[in-house]
mmCIF file of C-alpha atoms in Angstrom:
data_model
loop_
_atom_site.group_PDB
_atom_site.id
_atom_site.type_symbol
_atom_site.label_atom_id
_atom_site.label_comp_id
_atom_site.label_asym_id
_atom_site.label_seq_id
_atom_site.Cartn_x
_atom_site.Cartn_y
_atom_site.Cartn_z
ATOM 1 C CA UNK A 1 -41.039 -101.677 10.551
ATOM 2 C CA UNK A 2 -37.815 -102.531 8.680
ATOM 3 C CA UNK A 3 -35.027 -100.730 6.853
ATOM 4 C CA UNK A 4 -37.157 -100.280 3.697
ATOM 5 C CA UNK A 5 -39.839 -98.087 5.339
ATOM 6 C CA UNK A 6 -37.958 -96.005 7.929
ATOM 7 C CA UNK A 7 -39.085 -92.401 8.244
ATOM 8 C CA UNK A 8 -38.478 -89.691 10.837
ATOM 9 C CA UNK A 9 -41.056 -89.030 13.563
ATOM 10 C CA UNK A 10 -43.879 -86.611 12.757
ATOM 11 C CA UNK A 11 -42.764 -82.983 13.235
ATOM 12 C CA UNK A 12 -39.110 -83.784 13.880
ATOM 13 C CA UNK A 13 -37.827 -82.682 10.464
ATOM 14 C CA UNK A 14 -38.223 -79.060 9.426
ATOM 15 C CA UNK A 15 -37.554 -77.496 6.038
ATOM 16 C CA UNK A 16 -34.734 -75.149 7.026
ATOM 17 C CA UNK A 17 -35.163 -72.720 4.100
ATOM 18 C CA UNK A 18 -32.506 -71.533 1.655
ATOM 19 C CA UNK A 19 -28.968 -70.875 2.869
ATOM 20 C CA UNK A 20 -27.991 -67.622 1.208
ATOM 21 C CA UNK A 21 -24.556 -66.054 0.883
ATOM 22 C CA UNK A 22 -22.668 -69.363 1.049
ATOM 23 C CA UNK A 23 -20.641 -69.133 -2.157
ATOM 24 C CA UNK A 24 -21.242 -68.989 -5.903
ATOM 25 C CA UNK A 25 -21.684 -72.763 -6.284
ATOM 26 C CA UNK A 26 -24.861 -72.725 -4.174
ATOM 27 C CA UNK A 27 -26.629 -70.461 -6.674
ATOM 28 C CA UNK A 28 -27.536 -68.106 -3.790
ATOM 29 C CA UNK A 29 -24.116 -66.461 -3.374
ATOM 30 C CA UNK A 30 -23.122 -63.024 -4.677
ATOM 31 C CA UNK A 31 -25.887 -60.640 -3.652
ATOM 32 C CA UNK A 32 -27.545 -63.338 -1.499
ATOM 33 C CA UNK A 33 -31.043 -62.540 -2.866
ATOM 34 C CA UNK A 34 -30.798 -58.880 -1.786
ATOM 35 C CA UNK A 35 -30.398 -57.350 -5.250
ATOM 36 C CA UNK A 36 -27.674 -54.838 -6.161
ATOM 37 C CA UNK A 37 -26.585 -51.894 -3.982
ATOM 38 C CA UNK A 38 -28.852 -49.527 -2.034
ATOM 39 C CA UNK A 39 -29.570 -49.309 1.695
ATOM 40 C CA UNK A 40 -31.702 -52.463 1.758
ATOM 41 C CA UNK A 41 -28.801 -54.606 0.546
ATOM 42 C CA UNK A 42 -26.524 -53.538 3.423
ATOM 43 C CA UNK A 43 -26.261 -55.276 6.777
ATOM 44 C CA UNK A 44 -27.748 -53.469 9.778
ATOM 45 C CA UNK A 45 -30.371 -51.742 7.635
ATOM 46 C CA UNK A 46 -33.643 -50.841 9.306
ATOM 47 C CA UNK A 47 -36.155 -48.472 7.741
ATOM 48 C CA UNK A 48 -37.081 -45.480 9.920
ATOM 49 C CA UNK A 49 -40.746 -45.183 10.802
ATOM 50 C CA UNK A 50 -42.453 -42.940 8.236
ATOM 51 C CA UNK A 51 -39.389 -42.877 5.937
ATOM 52 C CA UNK A 52 -40.379 -42.317 2.305
ATOM 53 C CA UNK A 53 -37.047 -42.772 0.542
ATOM 54 C CA UNK A 54 -35.882 -39.211 1.113
ATOM 55 C CA UNK A 55 -39.142 -37.614 -0.004
ATOM 56 C CA UNK A 56 -40.535 -35.301 2.692
ATOM 57 C CA UNK A 57 -42.605 -37.655 4.895
ATOM 58 C CA UNK A 58 -46.359 -37.161 5.259
ATOM 59 C CA UNK A 59 -46.032 -36.327 8.949
ATOM 60 C CA UNK A 60 -43.725 -33.409 8.111
ATOM 61 C CA UNK A 61 -45.671 -32.261 5.017
ATOM 62 C CA UNK A 62 -48.909 -31.775 6.950
ATOM 63 C CA UNK A 63 -49.066 -28.675 9.178
ATOM 64 C CA UNK A 64 -49.408 -28.890 12.953
ATOM 65 C CA UNK A 65 -52.644 -27.598 14.450
ATOM 66 C CA UNK A 66 -54.584 -27.459 17.702
ATOM 67 C CA UNK A 67 -53.534 -28.450 21.180
ATOM 68 C CA UNK A 68 -54.518 -30.888 23.933
ATOM 69 C CA UNK A 69 -56.178 -29.238 26.915
ATOM 70 C CA UNK A 70 -54.545 -30.806 29.974
ATOM 71 C CA UNK A 71 -57.477 -29.775 32.190
ATOM 72 C CA UNK A 72 -60.148 -31.485 30.050
ATOM 73 C CA UNK A 73 -62.632 -33.604 32.005
ATOM 74 C CA UNK A 74 -63.988 -36.618 30.072
ATOM 75 C CA UNK A 75 -67.401 -38.040 30.928
ATOM 76 C CA UNK A 76 -68.831 -41.419 29.924
ATOM 77 C CA UNK A 77 -72.248 -40.671 28.434
ATOM 78 C CA UNK A 78 -75.302 -42.778 29.282
ATOM 79 C CA UNK A 79 -78.573 -41.938 27.521
ATOM 80 C CA UNK A 80 -82.062 -42.044 29.036
ATOM 81 C CA UNK A 81 -83.234 -44.609 26.474
ATOM 82 C CA UNK A 82 -80.473 -46.916 27.774
ATOM 83 C CA UNK A 83 -81.847 -46.516 31.316
ATOM 84 C CA UNK A 84 -85.363 -47.236 30.053
ATOM 85 C CA UNK A 85 -84.043 -50.363 28.280
ATOM 86 C CA UNK A 86 -82.499 -51.544 31.581
ATOM 87 C CA UNK A 87 -85.875 -51.090 33.305
ATOM 88 C CA UNK A 88 -87.628 -52.997 30.495
ATOM 89 C CA UNK A 89 -85.100 -55.853 30.791
ATOM 90 C CA UNK A 90 -85.680 -55.838 34.580
ATOM 91 C CA UNK A 91 -82.003 -55.190 35.269
ATOM 92 C CA UNK A 92 -82.723 -52.188 37.512
ATOM 93 C CA UNK A 93 -85.586 -51.271 39.857
ATOM 94 C CA UNK A 94 -86.229 -47.792 41.242
ATOM 95 C CA UNK A 95 -82.629 -46.602 41.614
ATOM 96 C CA UNK A 96 -79.687 -46.343 39.264
ATOM 97 C CA UNK A 97 -76.390 -45.385 40.873
ATOM 98 C CA UNK A 98 -72.765 -45.369 39.764
ATOM 99 C CA UNK A 99 -72.083 -48.897 41.092
ATOM 100 C CA UNK A 100 -75.040 -50.253 39.084
ATOM 101 C CA UNK A 101 -73.762 -48.648 35.873
ATOM 102 C CA UNK A 102 -70.250 -50.060 36.472
ATOM 103 C CA UNK A 103 -71.565 -53.568 37.195
ATOM 104 C CA UNK A 104 -73.705 -53.470 34.003
ATOM 105 C CA UNK A 105 -70.643 -52.411 31.999
ATOM 106 C CA UNK A 106 -72.007 -48.993 30.994
ATOM 107 C CA UNK A 107 -69.083 -47.192 32.662
ATOM 108 C CA UNK A 108 -65.626 -47.995 33.982
ATOM 109 C CA UNK A 109 -64.912 -47.749 37.716
ATOM 110 C CA UNK A 110 -62.533 -44.799 37.173
ATOM 111 C CA UNK A 111 -64.791 -42.887 34.786
ATOM 112 C CA UNK A 112 -67.144 -39.975 35.430
ATOM 113 C CA UNK A 113 -70.723 -40.548 34.264
ATOM 114 C CA UNK A 114 -72.956 -38.007 32.541
ATOM 115 C CA UNK A 115 -76.618 -38.769 31.893
ATOM 116 C CA UNK A 116 -77.665 -37.585 28.421
ATOM 117 C CA UNK A 117 -81.145 -36.771 27.144
ATOM 118 C CA UNK A 118 -81.685 -39.024 24.091
ATOM 119 C CA UNK A 119 -84.880 -41.094 24.113
ATOM 120 C CA UNK A 120 -87.717 -41.042 26.628
ATOM 121 C CA UNK A 121 -88.098 -42.330 30.165
ATOM 122 C CA UNK A 122 -91.384 -43.829 31.400
ATOM 123 C CA UNK A 123 -90.162 -45.418 34.634
ATOM 124 C CA UNK A 124 -89.852 -43.552 37.923
ATOM 125 C CA UNK A 125 -86.141 -43.679 38.726
ATOM 126 C CA UNK A 126 -83.751 -42.158 41.232
ATOM 127 C CA UNK A 127 -80.616 -41.635 39.137
ATOM 128 C CA UNK A 128 -77.265 -40.861 40.750
ATOM 129 C CA UNK A 129 -74.453 -39.633 38.483
ATOM 130 C CA UNK A 130 -71.670 -37.064 38.244
ATOM 131 C CA UNK A 131 -73.452 -34.809 35.704
ATOM 132 C CA UNK A 132 -76.804 -34.447 33.963
ATOM 133 C CA UNK A 133 -77.759 -32.564 30.833
ATOM 134 C CA UNK A 134 -80.722 -30.205 31.252
ATOM 135 C CA UNK A 135 -82.940 -32.362 28.999
ATOM 136 C CA UNK A 136 -82.008 -35.549 30.896
ATOM 137 C CA UNK A 137 -82.764 -33.945 34.278
ATOM 138 C CA UNK A 138 -86.100 -32.655 32.967
ATOM 139 C CA UNK A 139 -87.038 -36.079 31.558
ATOM 140 C CA UNK A 140 -86.187 -37.907 34.801
ATOM 141 C CA UNK A 141 -88.173 -35.433 36.900
ATOM 142 C CA UNK A 142 -91.079 -35.477 34.416
ATOM 143 C CA UNK A 143 -91.292 -39.275 34.904
ATOM 144 C CA UNK A 144 -91.567 -38.696 38.660
ATOM 145 C CA UNK A 145 -88.002 -39.632 39.534
ATOM 146 C CA UNK A 146 -85.128 -37.580 40.871
ATOM 147 C CA UNK A 147 -81.644 -36.730 39.568
ATOM 148 C CA UNK A 148 -78.959 -36.820 42.275
ATOM 149 C CA UNK A 149 -75.584 -35.282 41.424
ATOM 150 C CA UNK A 150 -72.565 -37.017 42.969
#
């Protein structure tokens, strides 16, 4: 290394970008790349969420409807064909309870589980859950198992 091939260390020099608003001689003075007039050229400007330039915003043009029922109870649905798949993959034997479903990732630990009736069940299972649909209960009992409500 000598004075003819000196160069700064890798990553130590950054391109700092254009310095705007530093006088006419710089070529970036005057409006400082913001254009002429209007809210966007002023300092402290921030566009309000949903603002459409004074036009009535979409959220206010569309009518309100419906309501949220604060007493609604949400259930995580698990279908019978899913249970049958678990039996086929040898992930469960004989009993399926809430802890099993949580550990297999089919429900969260704070969720309520409802067994739904899609598909068919061939294995004899004792299924424990918070709710069962009529078709699911019938299918489980038809396969020789039992449906236990938590």
